[in-house]
mmCIF file of C-alpha atoms in Angstrom:
data_model
loop_
_atom_site.group_PDB
_atom_site.id
_atom_site.type_symbol
_atom_site.label_atom_id
_atom_site.label_comp_id
_atom_site.label_asym_id
_atom_site.label_seq_id
_atom_site.Cartn_x
_atom_site.Cartn_y
_atom_site.Cartn_z
ATOM 1 C CA UNK A 1 73.232 -86.693 -6.828
ATOM 2 C CA UNK A 2 76.735 -87.135 -5.454
ATOM 3 C CA UNK A 3 79.439 -85.406 -7.465
ATOM 4 C CA UNK A 4 82.151 -87.581 -8.975
ATOM 5 C CA UNK A 5 85.617 -86.452 -8.026
ATOM 6 C CA UNK A 6 87.986 -85.509 -10.887
ATOM 7 C CA UNK A 7 90.442 -88.109 -9.586
ATOM 8 C CA UNK A 8 87.858 -90.858 -9.984
ATOM 9 C CA UNK A 9 86.962 -89.678 -13.480
ATOM 10 C CA UNK A 10 90.620 -89.524 -14.475
ATOM 11 C CA UNK A 11 91.312 -93.024 -13.156
ATOM 12 C CA UNK A 12 88.286 -94.609 -14.824
ATOM 13 C CA UNK A 13 89.080 -92.994 -18.160
ATOM 14 C CA UNK A 14 92.802 -93.729 -17.924
ATOM 15 C CA UNK A 15 91.962 -97.440 -17.740
ATOM 16 C CA UNK A 16 90.714 -97.231 -21.316
ATOM 17 C CA UNK A 17 93.930 -95.548 -22.440
ATOM 18 C CA UNK A 18 96.278 -98.167 -20.968
ATOM 19 C CA UNK A 19 95.739 -100.559 -23.914
ATOM 20 C CA UNK A 20 96.387 -97.663 -26.301
ATOM 21 C CA UNK A 21 99.708 -97.016 -24.562
ATOM 22 C CA UNK A 22 100.632 -100.697 -24.708
ATOM 23 C CA UNK A 23 99.704 -100.809 -28.401
ATOM 24 C CA UNK A 24 101.942 -97.809 -29.038
ATOM 25 C CA UNK A 25 104.892 -99.344 -27.185
ATOM 26 C CA UNK A 26 104.448 -102.678 -28.974
ATOM 27 C CA UNK A 27 104.090 -100.882 -32.291
ATOM 28 C CA UNK A 28 107.317 -98.969 -31.703
ATOM 29 C CA UNK A 29 109.069 -102.215 -30.718
ATOM 30 C CA UNK A 30 107.811 -103.721 -33.974
ATOM 31 C CA UNK A 31 109.149 -100.687 -35.848
ATOM 32 C CA UNK A 32 112.624 -101.324 -34.431
ATOM 33 C CA UNK A 33 112.401 -104.926 -35.616
ATOM 34 C CA UNK A 34 111.285 -103.885 -39.081
ATOM 35 C CA UNK A 35 114.167 -101.442 -39.569
ATOM 36 C CA UNK A 36 116.686 -104.032 -38.421
ATOM 37 C CA UNK A 37 117.983 -102.532 -35.189
ATOM 38 C CA UNK A 38 117.896 -103.828 -31.635
ATOM 39 C CA UNK A 39 114.469 -104.077 -30.024
ATOM 40 C CA UNK A 40 113.538 -104.834 -26.381
ATOM 41 C CA UNK A 41 111.167 -107.628 -27.462
ATOM 42 C CA UNK A 42 112.011 -109.815 -30.451
ATOM 43 C CA UNK A 43 108.932 -111.375 -31.970
ATOM 44 C CA UNK A 44 107.964 -112.041 -35.575
ATOM 45 C CA UNK A 45 104.320 -111.787 -34.544
ATOM 46 C CA UNK A 46 104.721 -108.244 -33.211
ATOM 47 C CA UNK A 47 106.564 -107.170 -36.342
ATOM 48 C CA UNK A 48 103.667 -108.339 -38.503
ATOM 49 C CA UNK A 49 101.185 -106.394 -36.362
ATOM 50 C CA UNK A 50 102.969 -103.043 -36.490
ATOM 51 C CA UNK A 51 100.532 -101.158 -38.736
ATOM 52 C CA UNK A 52 97.297 -102.212 -37.059
ATOM 53 C CA UNK A 53 98.708 -101.746 -33.565
ATOM 54 C CA UNK A 54 99.649 -98.152 -34.317
ATOM 55 C CA UNK A 55 96.527 -97.131 -36.266
ATOM 56 C CA UNK A 56 93.666 -99.163 -34.767
ATOM 57 C CA UNK A 57 95.131 -100.064 -31.373
ATOM 58 C CA UNK A 58 96.808 -96.744 -30.553
ATOM 59 C CA UNK A 59 95.289 -93.906 -32.594
ATOM 60 C CA UNK A 60 91.904 -95.594 -32.979
ATOM 61 C CA UNK A 61 91.528 -96.082 -29.239
ATOM 62 C CA UNK A 62 92.621 -92.502 -28.499
ATOM 63 C CA UNK A 63 90.165 -90.993 -30.970
ATOM 64 C CA UNK A 64 87.337 -93.300 -29.872
ATOM 65 C CA UNK A 65 87.974 -92.315 -26.259
ATOM 66 C CA UNK A 66 87.752 -88.625 -27.089
ATOM 67 C CA UNK A 67 84.470 -89.177 -28.943
ATOM 68 C CA UNK A 68 83.073 -91.278 -26.085
ATOM 69 C CA UNK A 69 83.709 -88.368 -23.726
ATOM 70 C CA UNK A 70 81.941 -86.045 -26.166
ATOM 71 C CA UNK A 71 78.932 -88.411 -26.305
ATOM 72 C CA UNK A 72 78.540 -88.301 -22.499
ATOM 73 C CA UNK A 73 76.935 -91.756 -22.362
ATOM 74 C CA UNK A 74 78.419 -94.890 -20.754
ATOM 75 C CA UNK A 75 77.803 -96.961 -23.889
ATOM 76 C CA UNK A 76 80.148 -94.671 -25.792
ATOM 77 C CA UNK A 77 83.068 -96.267 -23.976
ATOM 78 C CA UNK A 78 82.330 -99.638 -25.574
ATOM 79 C CA UNK A 79 84.205 -98.522 -28.702
ATOM 80 C CA UNK A 80 87.548 -97.609 -27.069
ATOM 81 C CA UNK A 81 87.122 -100.600 -24.763
ATOM 82 C CA UNK A 82 86.807 -103.083 -27.624
ATOM 83 C CA UNK A 83 89.570 -101.466 -29.670
ATOM 84 C CA UNK A 84 91.848 -101.570 -26.642
ATOM 85 C CA UNK A 85 90.948 -105.202 -25.926
ATOM 86 C CA UNK A 86 91.676 -106.005 -29.553
ATOM 87 C CA UNK A 87 95.169 -104.564 -29.191
ATOM 88 C CA UNK A 88 95.736 -106.543 -25.975
ATOM 89 C CA UNK A 89 94.526 -109.754 -27.644
ATOM 90 C CA UNK A 90 96.920 -109.195 -30.539
ATOM 91 C CA UNK A 91 99.792 -108.942 -28.059
ATOM 92 C CA UNK A 92 98.704 -112.003 -26.111
ATOM 93 C CA UNK A 93 99.382 -115.662 -26.990
ATOM 94 C CA UNK A 94 95.762 -115.960 -28.146
ATOM 95 C CA UNK A 95 95.117 -116.571 -31.861
ATOM 96 C CA UNK A 96 95.556 -113.416 -33.927
ATOM 97 C CA UNK A 97 92.021 -113.767 -35.244
ATOM 98 C CA UNK A 98 90.640 -113.001 -31.767
ATOM 99 C CA UNK A 99 92.309 -109.608 -31.781
ATOM 100 C CA UNK A 100 91.190 -109.038 -35.356
ATOM 101 C CA UNK A 101 87.558 -109.751 -34.509
ATOM 102 C CA UNK A 102 87.684 -107.473 -31.463
ATOM 103 C CA UNK A 103 89.017 -104.669 -33.674
ATOM 104 C CA UNK A 104 86.139 -105.254 -36.085
ATOM 105 C CA UNK A 105 83.652 -105.092 -33.195
ATOM 106 C CA UNK A 106 85.336 -101.992 -31.779
ATOM 107 C CA UNK A 107 85.254 -100.261 -35.164
ATOM 108 C CA UNK A 108 81.553 -101.011 -35.570
ATOM 109 C CA UNK A 109 80.911 -99.634 -32.075
ATOM 110 C CA UNK A 110 82.937 -96.565 -33.072
ATOM 111 C CA UNK A 111 80.594 -96.004 -36.026
ATOM 112 C CA UNK A 112 77.661 -96.317 -33.620
ATOM 113 C CA UNK A 113 79.147 -93.584 -31.386
ATOM 114 C CA UNK A 114 79.307 -91.228 -34.352
ATOM 115 C CA UNK A 115 75.773 -92.204 -35.363
ATOM 116 C CA UNK A 116 74.552 -91.186 -31.897
ATOM 117 C CA UNK A 117 76.465 -87.910 -32.122
ATOM 118 C CA UNK A 118 74.978 -87.265 -35.550
ATOM 119 C CA UNK A 119 71.437 -87.872 -34.311
ATOM 120 C CA UNK A 120 72.075 -85.335 -31.576
ATOM 121 C CA UNK A 121 73.308 -82.707 -34.046
ATOM 122 C CA UNK A 122 72.954 -83.472 -37.752
ATOM 123 C CA UNK A 123 76.271 -81.888 -38.637
ATOM 124 C CA UNK A 124 78.248 -82.414 -41.837
ATOM 125 C CA UNK A 125 81.459 -82.674 -39.821
ATOM 126 C CA UNK A 126 80.123 -85.525 -37.694
ATOM 127 C CA UNK A 127 78.855 -87.320 -40.803
ATOM 128 C CA UNK A 128 82.355 -87.193 -42.319
ATOM 129 C CA UNK A 129 83.944 -88.400 -39.071
ATOM 130 C CA UNK A 130 81.454 -91.274 -39.052
ATOM 131 C CA UNK A 131 82.503 -92.125 -42.617
ATOM 132 C CA UNK A 132 86.083 -92.170 -41.385
ATOM 133 C CA UNK A 133 85.106 -94.738 -38.747
ATOM 134 C CA UNK A 134 83.482 -96.761 -41.522
ATOM 135 C CA UNK A 135 86.855 -96.733 -43.287
ATOM 136 C CA UNK A 136 88.468 -98.150 -40.145
ATOM 137 C CA UNK A 137 85.783 -100.829 -40.030
ATOM 138 C CA UNK A 138 86.414 -101.786 -43.659
ATOM 139 C CA UNK A 139 90.157 -101.963 -42.984
ATOM 140 C CA UNK A 140 89.586 -104.185 -39.952
ATOM 141 C CA UNK A 141 87.330 -106.521 -41.936
ATOM 142 C CA UNK A 142 89.770 -106.682 -44.860
ATOM 143 C CA UNK A 143 92.547 -107.558 -42.429
ATOM 144 C CA UNK A 144 90.811 -110.879 -41.820
ATOM 145 C CA UNK A 145 91.662 -111.862 -45.399
ATOM 146 C CA UNK A 146 94.413 -109.538 -46.659
ATOM 147 C CA UNK A 147 97.825 -108.264 -45.591
ATOM 148 C CA UNK A 148 98.148 -104.747 -44.187
ATOM 149 C CA UNK A 149 99.666 -103.136 -47.347
ATOM 150 C CA UNK A 150 96.470 -103.949 -49.269
ATOM 151 C CA UNK A 151 94.193 -102.340 -46.693
ATOM 152 C CA UNK A 152 96.474 -99.399 -45.933
ATOM 153 C CA UNK A 153 94.441 -96.993 -48.141
ATOM 154 C CA UNK A 154 91.439 -97.483 -45.834
ATOM 155 C CA UNK A 155 93.578 -96.739 -42.764
ATOM 156 C CA UNK A 156 94.749 -93.588 -44.507
ATOM 157 C CA UNK A 157 91.129 -92.697 -45.229
ATOM 158 C CA UNK A 158 90.214 -93.137 -41.567
ATOM 159 C CA UNK A 159 92.916 -90.755 -40.367
ATOM 160 C CA UNK A 160 92.462 -88.193 -43.131
ATOM 161 C CA UNK A 161 88.688 -87.889 -42.758
ATOM 162 C CA UNK A 162 88.744 -87.915 -38.958
ATOM 163 C CA UNK A 163 91.468 -85.314 -38.527
ATOM 164 C CA UNK A 164 90.507 -83.069 -41.435
ATOM 165 C CA UNK A 165 86.860 -83.025 -40.310
ATOM 166 C CA UNK A 166 87.944 -81.766 -36.916
ATOM 167 C CA UNK A 167 90.027 -79.040 -38.513
ATOM 168 C CA UNK A 168 87.020 -77.991 -40.616
ATOM 169 C CA UNK A 169 84.890 -77.729 -37.477
ATOM 170 C CA UNK A 170 87.432 -75.414 -35.912
ATOM 171 C CA UNK A 171 87.715 -73.201 -39.003
ATOM 172 C CA UNK A 172 83.976 -72.605 -39.478
ATOM 173 C CA UNK A 173 84.204 -68.859 -38.906
ATOM 174 C CA UNK A 174 86.908 -68.516 -41.565
ATOM 175 C CA UNK A 175 85.116 -70.726 -44.081
ATOM 176 C CA UNK A 176 82.339 -69.912 -46.511
ATOM 177 C CA UNK A 177 78.847 -71.120 -45.674
ATOM 178 C CA UNK A 178 79.356 -74.040 -48.078
ATOM 179 C CA UNK A 179 82.325 -75.372 -46.086
ATOM 180 C CA UNK A 180 80.433 -78.342 -44.645
ATOM 181 C CA UNK A 181 79.107 -79.316 -48.062
ATOM 182 C CA UNK A 182 82.596 -79.058 -49.558
ATOM 183 C CA UNK A 183 83.927 -81.345 -46.843
ATOM 184 C CA UNK A 184 81.200 -83.921 -47.511
ATOM 185 C CA UNK A 185 81.941 -83.882 -51.248
ATOM 186 C CA UNK A 186 85.652 -84.439 -50.573
ATOM 187 C CA UNK A 187 84.857 -87.291 -48.195
ATOM 188 C CA UNK A 188 82.524 -88.950 -50.710
ATOM 189 C CA UNK A 189 85.099 -88.579 -53.489
ATOM 190 C CA UNK A 190 87.852 -90.047 -51.313
ATOM 191 C CA UNK A 191 85.634 -92.998 -50.403
ATOM 192 C CA UNK A 192 84.924 -93.675 -54.078
ATOM 193 C CA UNK A 193 88.645 -93.524 -54.801
ATOM 194 C CA UNK A 194 89.341 -96.049 -52.052
ATOM 195 C CA UNK A 195 86.615 -98.347 -53.372
ATOM 196 C CA UNK A 196 88.363 -98.222 -56.754
ATOM 197 C CA UNK A 197 91.583 -99.475 -55.150
ATOM 198 C CA UNK A 198 89.852 -102.812 -54.487
ATOM 199 C CA UNK A 199 89.536 -103.562 -58.211
ATOM 200 C CA UNK A 200 91.890 -101.096 -59.922
ATOM 201 C CA UNK A 201 94.618 -100.231 -57.392
ATOM 202 C CA UNK A 202 96.516 -97.702 -59.521
ATOM 203 C CA UNK A 203 93.442 -95.803 -60.682
ATOM 204 C CA UNK A 204 92.007 -95.769 -57.179
ATOM 205 C CA UNK A 205 95.249 -94.576 -55.610
ATOM 206 C CA UNK A 206 95.652 -91.782 -58.157
ATOM 207 C CA UNK A 207 92.072 -90.634 -57.646
ATOM 208 C CA UNK A 208 92.485 -90.775 -53.855
ATOM 209 C CA UNK A 209 95.745 -88.838 -54.059
ATOM 210 C CA UNK A 210 94.064 -86.101 -56.088
ATOM 211 C CA UNK A 211 91.240 -85.800 -53.554
ATOM 212 C CA UNK A 212 93.581 -85.702 -50.563
ATOM 213 C CA UNK A 213 95.741 -83.037 -52.226
ATOM 214 C CA UNK A 214 92.590 -80.984 -52.810
ATOM 215 C CA UNK A 215 91.552 -81.392 -49.158
ATOM 216 C CA UNK A 216 94.969 -80.245 -47.919
ATOM 217 C CA UNK A 217 95.088 -77.165 -50.140
ATOM 218 C CA UNK A 218 91.540 -76.221 -49.192
ATOM 219 C CA UNK A 219 92.149 -76.719 -45.471
ATOM 220 C CA UNK A 220 95.420 -74.790 -45.345
ATOM 221 C CA UNK A 221 93.652 -71.870 -46.997
ATOM 222 C CA UNK A 222 91.161 -71.662 -44.122
ATOM 223 C CA UNK A 223 92.942 -73.117 -41.061
ATOM 224 C CA UNK A 224 93.595 -70.676 -38.213
ATOM 225 C CA UNK A 225 97.121 -72.119 -37.985
ATOM 226 C CA UNK A 226 98.143 -69.742 -40.777
ATOM 227 C CA UNK A 227 97.553 -66.857 -38.354
ATOM 228 C CA UNK A 228 98.529 -68.424 -35.027
ATOM 229 C CA UNK A 229 101.948 -69.477 -36.347
ATOM 230 C CA UNK A 230 102.904 -65.839 -35.743
ATOM 231 C CA UNK A 231 101.767 -66.011 -32.108
ATOM 232 C CA UNK A 232 103.735 -67.345 -29.135
ATOM 233 C CA UNK A 233 103.504 -70.257 -26.712
ATOM 234 C CA UNK A 234 100.961 -73.016 -27.262
ATOM 235 C CA UNK A 235 99.174 -71.360 -30.235
ATOM 236 C CA UNK A 236 102.454 -71.181 -32.159
ATOM 237 C CA UNK A 237 103.483 -74.719 -31.189
ATOM 238 C CA UNK A 238 100.118 -76.129 -32.263
ATOM 239 C CA UNK A 239 100.183 -74.168 -35.516
ATOM 240 C CA UNK A 240 103.656 -75.451 -36.367
ATOM 241 C CA UNK A 241 102.568 -79.038 -35.722
ATOM 242 C CA UNK A 242 99.417 -78.573 -37.797
ATOM 243 C CA UNK A 243 101.122 -76.964 -40.786
ATOM 244 C CA UNK A 244 103.933 -79.520 -40.701
ATOM 245 C CA UNK A 245 101.326 -82.275 -40.726
ATOM 246 C CA UNK A 246 99.657 -80.793 -43.788
ATOM 247 C CA UNK A 247 102.978 -80.770 -45.657
ATOM 248 C CA UNK A 248 103.531 -84.488 -45.027
ATOM 249 C CA UNK A 249 99.963 -85.365 -45.990
ATOM 250 C CA UNK A 250 100.368 -83.441 -49.247
ATOM 251 C CA UNK A 251 103.561 -85.376 -49.980
ATOM 252 C CA UNK A 252 101.752 -88.699 -49.511
ATOM 253 C CA UNK A 253 98.922 -87.503 -51.761
ATOM 254 C CA UNK A 254 101.366 -86.531 -54.517
ATOM 255 C CA UNK A 255 103.074 -89.933 -54.375
ATOM 256 C CA UNK A 256 99.727 -91.642 -54.891
ATOM 257 C CA UNK A 257 98.732 -89.172 -57.593
ATOM 258 C CA UNK A 258 101.864 -89.581 -59.721
ATOM 259 C CA UNK A 259 103.088 -93.078 -58.807
ATOM 260 C CA UNK A 260 99.827 -94.944 -58.245
ATOM 261 C CA UNK A 261 99.232 -97.715 -55.722
ATOM 262 C CA UNK A 262 102.111 -98.734 -53.474
ATOM 263 C CA UNK A 263 102.205 -101.983 -51.487
ATOM 264 C CA UNK A 264 105.964 -102.338 -50.969
ATOM 265 C CA UNK A 265 109.274 -100.583 -51.459
ATOM 266 C CA UNK A 266 110.495 -97.052 -50.841
ATOM 267 C CA UNK A 267 107.409 -95.165 -52.036
ATOM 268 C CA UNK A 268 105.136 -97.336 -49.918
ATOM 269 C CA UNK A 269 107.282 -96.426 -46.919
ATOM 270 C CA UNK A 270 107.042 -92.744 -47.855
ATOM 271 C CA UNK A 271 103.231 -92.793 -48.073
ATOM 272 C CA UNK A 272 102.690 -94.806 -44.897
ATOM 273 C CA UNK A 273 104.967 -92.802 -42.656
ATOM 274 C CA UNK A 274 104.193 -89.397 -44.165
ATOM 275 C CA UNK A 275 100.557 -90.034 -43.197
ATOM 276 C CA UNK A 276 100.956 -91.990 -39.961
ATOM 277 C CA UNK A 277 103.881 -90.050 -38.485
ATOM 278 C CA UNK A 278 104.200 -86.745 -40.326
ATOM 279 C CA UNK A 279 100.467 -86.076 -40.421
ATOM 280 C CA UNK A 280 98.700 -88.078 -37.701
ATOM 281 C CA UNK A 281 101.313 -87.899 -34.935
ATOM 282 C CA UNK A 282 101.915 -84.194 -35.620
ATOM 283 C CA UNK A 283 98.199 -83.665 -35.107
ATOM 284 C CA UNK A 284 98.336 -85.659 -31.858
ATOM 285 C CA UNK A 285 101.135 -83.398 -30.625
ATOM 286 C CA UNK A 286 99.203 -80.282 -31.661
ATOM 287 C CA UNK A 287 96.019 -81.357 -29.896
ATOM 288 C CA UNK A 288 97.407 -83.111 -26.809
ATOM 289 C CA UNK A 289 97.675 -80.047 -24.472
ATOM 290 C CA UNK A 290 93.921 -79.456 -24.865
ATOM 291 C CA UNK A 291 92.359 -82.827 -25.646
ATOM 292 C CA UNK A 292 94.083 -84.968 -23.013
ATOM 293 C CA UNK A 293 93.208 -82.666 -20.070
ATOM 294 C CA UNK A 294 89.588 -82.611 -21.227
ATOM 295 C CA UNK A 295 89.504 -86.405 -21.459
ATOM 296 C CA UNK A 296 91.458 -87.238 -18.305
ATOM 297 C CA UNK A 297 90.506 -84.200 -16.184
ATOM 298 C CA UNK A 298 94.186 -83.548 -15.503
ATOM 299 C CA UNK A 299 96.170 -80.463 -16.593
ATOM 300 C CA UNK A 300 98.742 -80.709 -19.376
ATOM 301 C CA UNK A 301 100.326 -77.238 -19.499
ATOM 302 C CA UNK A 302 102.305 -76.262 -22.568
ATOM 303 C CA UNK A 303 106.084 -76.317 -22.070
ATOM 304 C CA UNK A 304 108.651 -74.975 -24.512
ATOM 305 C CA UNK A 305 110.471 -78.316 -24.258
ATOM 306 C CA UNK A 306 107.612 -79.794 -26.316
ATOM 307 C CA UNK A 307 109.294 -78.290 -29.369
ATOM 308 C CA UNK A 308 112.113 -80.837 -29.043
ATOM 309 C CA UNK A 309 110.088 -83.993 -29.808
ATOM 310 C CA UNK A 310 108.126 -82.131 -32.484
ATOM 311 C CA UNK A 311 111.335 -81.055 -34.212
ATOM 312 C CA UNK A 312 112.860 -84.516 -33.825
ATOM 313 C CA UNK A 313 109.766 -86.065 -35.404
ATOM 314 C CA UNK A 314 109.955 -83.926 -38.515
ATOM 315 C CA UNK A 315 113.736 -84.005 -38.858
ATOM 316 C CA UNK A 316 113.837 -87.777 -38.376
ATOM 317 C CA UNK A 317 111.069 -88.293 -40.917
ATOM 318 C CA UNK A 318 112.833 -86.038 -43.425
ATOM 319 C CA UNK A 319 116.033 -88.067 -43.021
ATOM 320 C CA UNK A 320 114.084 -91.309 -43.398
ATOM 321 C CA UNK A 321 112.249 -90.178 -46.526
ATOM 322 C CA UNK A 322 114.868 -88.111 -48.350
ATOM 323 C CA UNK A 323 118.141 -89.817 -47.478
ATOM 324 C CA UNK A 324 116.680 -93.238 -46.746
ATOM 325 C CA UNK A 325 113.738 -93.993 -49.045
ATOM 326 C CA UNK A 326 114.548 -91.712 -51.976
ATOM 327 C CA UNK A 327 118.352 -91.800 -51.906
ATOM 328 C CA UNK A 328 118.518 -95.465 -50.912
ATOM 329 C CA UNK A 329 120.824 -95.009 -47.916
ATOM 330 C CA UNK A 330 119.883 -97.775 -45.495
ATOM 331 C CA UNK A 331 121.829 -96.319 -42.570
ATOM 332 C CA UNK A 332 120.084 -92.960 -42.971
ATOM 333 C CA UNK A 333 116.745 -94.776 -43.192
ATOM 334 C CA UNK A 334 117.479 -96.546 -39.910
ATOM 335 C CA UNK A 335 118.696 -93.351 -38.213
ATOM 336 C CA UNK A 336 115.589 -91.467 -39.293
ATOM 337 C CA UNK A 337 113.337 -94.304 -38.152
ATOM 338 C CA UNK A 338 114.926 -94.532 -34.710
ATOM 339 C CA UNK A 339 114.756 -90.734 -34.383
ATOM 340 C CA UNK A 340 110.999 -90.891 -35.015
ATOM 341 C CA UNK A 341 110.608 -93.518 -32.292
ATOM 342 C CA UNK A 342 112.641 -91.456 -29.838
ATOM 343 C CA UNK A 343 110.579 -88.364 -30.695
ATOM 344 C CA UNK A 344 107.270 -90.090 -30.020
ATOM 345 C CA UNK A 345 108.437 -91.577 -26.728
ATOM 346 C CA UNK A 346 110.011 -88.296 -25.666
ATOM 347 C CA UNK A 347 106.798 -86.386 -26.345
ATOM 348 C CA UNK A 348 104.788 -88.619 -24.032
ATOM 349 C CA UNK A 349 107.495 -88.439 -21.364
ATOM 350 C CA UNK A 350 107.452 -84.630 -21.616
ATOM 351 C CA UNK A 351 103.633 -84.612 -21.566
ATOM 352 C CA UNK A 352 103.522 -86.834 -18.479
ATOM 353 C CA UNK A 353 106.095 -84.666 -16.703
ATOM 354 C CA UNK A 354 104.245 -81.491 -17.642
ATOM 355 C CA UNK A 355 100.990 -82.966 -16.364
ATOM 356 C CA UNK A 356 102.524 -83.988 -13.032
ATOM 357 C CA UNK A 357 104.109 -80.573 -12.522
ATOM 358 C CA UNK A 358 100.916 -78.868 -13.671
ATOM 359 C CA UNK A 359 98.807 -80.858 -11.220
ATOM 360 C CA UNK A 360 100.987 -79.719 -8.358
ATOM 361 C CA UNK A 361 100.910 -76.115 -9.536
ATOM 362 C CA UNK A 362 97.106 -76.145 -9.832
ATOM 363 C CA UNK A 363 96.737 -77.068 -6.156
ATOM 364 C CA UNK A 364 97.039 -74.077 -3.795
ATOM 365 C CA UNK A 365 100.149 -74.233 -1.634
ATOM 366 C CA UNK A 366 99.597 -75.828 1.737
ATOM 367 C CA UNK A 367 96.452 -77.733 0.739
ATOM 368 C CA UNK A 368 96.050 -81.460 0.604
ATOM 369 C CA UNK A 369 94.827 -83.555 -2.264
ATOM 370 C CA UNK A 370 91.016 -83.613 -2.563
ATOM 371 C CA UNK A 371 89.204 -86.146 -0.400
ATOM 372 C CA UNK A 372 85.656 -87.439 -0.237
ATOM 373 C CA UNK A 373 84.752 -84.614 2.163
ATOM 374 C CA UNK A 374 86.596 -81.867 0.294
ATOM 375 C CA UNK A 375 84.892 -79.032 -1.520
ATOM 376 C CA UNK A 376 83.204 -80.337 -4.693
ATOM 377 C CA UNK A 377 85.275 -79.788 -7.826
ATOM 378 C CA UNK A 378 82.782 -77.331 -9.271
ATOM 379 C CA UNK A 379 83.373 -74.993 -6.346
ATOM 380 C CA UNK A 380 87.146 -75.194 -6.408
ATOM 381 C CA UNK A 381 88.848 -71.956 -7.539
ATOM 382 C CA UNK A 382 91.736 -73.920 -8.976
ATOM 383 C CA UNK A 383 89.350 -76.035 -11.039
ATOM 384 C CA UNK A 384 87.465 -72.983 -12.253
ATOM 385 C CA UNK A 385 90.696 -71.299 -13.258
ATOM 386 C CA UNK A 386 91.906 -74.388 -15.081
ATOM 387 C CA UNK A 387 88.614 -74.689 -16.974
ATOM 388 C CA UNK A 388 88.715 -71.023 -17.962
ATOM 389 C CA UNK A 389 92.320 -71.341 -19.113
ATOM 390 C CA UNK A 390 91.570 -74.460 -21.132
ATOM 391 C CA UNK A 391 88.641 -72.786 -22.853
ATOM 392 C CA UNK A 392 90.698 -69.708 -23.705
ATOM 393 C CA UNK A 393 93.589 -71.789 -24.991
ATOM 394 C CA UNK A 394 91.317 -73.980 -27.101
ATOM 395 C CA UNK A 395 89.922 -70.880 -28.766
ATOM 396 C CA UNK A 396 93.324 -69.356 -29.500
ATOM 397 C CA UNK A 397 94.822 -72.580 -30.845
ATOM 398 C CA UNK A 398 91.818 -73.687 -32.835
ATOM 399 C CA UNK A 399 91.598 -77.005 -31.004
ATOM 400 C CA UNK A 400 88.307 -78.440 -29.837
ATOM 401 C CA UNK A 401 87.877 -79.613 -26.277
ATOM 402 C CA UNK A 402 85.520 -82.578 -25.954
ATOM 403 C CA UNK A 403 84.535 -81.942 -22.349
#
């Protein structure tokens, strides 16, 4: 069988990530509109789509892509493909319902990917991740009839279960033998709490907040980030991003626990962005140097400059929440919001630059780019070295590589 060149693999997989990138850019444009500052594209439609573009179109497609790679079956790419198409349809002149239906289909396909992974290895972690995809499916279906604030708890459930399950998988050696069972019980309790929000929003939100706070405390106790924060380089960067994410998730959980359901106002803004930015995007930054190379077959070496967007993200969010939402200073709220947008864009610019420089460094000096007649990738010393380095780094940072 003819070997597939890494360049061909990278290109074919990158096609699936283009819609995710467009969803992110449109979502950030919508964020500028929502905070009342200048935006490149002014559209009421985009502003209304902000939440679903960022969670389902951007993060959903990224996570589905990573799981499709782990499945190692062509049908696995149906999920990120449909989620990406849903985001594109939402941005097109087509009726919004077309994009909504594609997101529903993509979410169902995402559940099917996890079901296939679970049949391969009946693991508690995979079962919880599959439940997280079910949460995304429920949110997508509810969006056909309800506004985003009313389905936001299910989007939170999707991100919390998906990300926390991955952290549990990576902390197995530090956890008791009942760790998987504990995770499943937390996931079931959170799902029950979210179901309660459909009929009794305050009671459901308080119950969900209690469960999420319990998950965070339990995870921090066992996560390797508590040790690697004292290391250097990528392990320390990843640990800082992980621990910072846990802090923001705990804050959101406490707001739900003590204030109940939030569908508008300052506390709603705190919950949404503590989870979506402080928690989820911090986790993206922590995992990107390992996950993206495994997915795209392109190096993404750690650079110390990555600390800048990470710090900007957390500082901007703190300004938004403390001075903006809680103190009621609109200017501070806008400054913090714009800082978050700059941080996210800057991180991907830094990541792209690091990948380009890393690709050049991985190629021995004086050699040309691989061609159809070049040595197969498996026999390339540079490729072998990169694979070994990635494996070592994944172990030291506590980040799973899907390849």
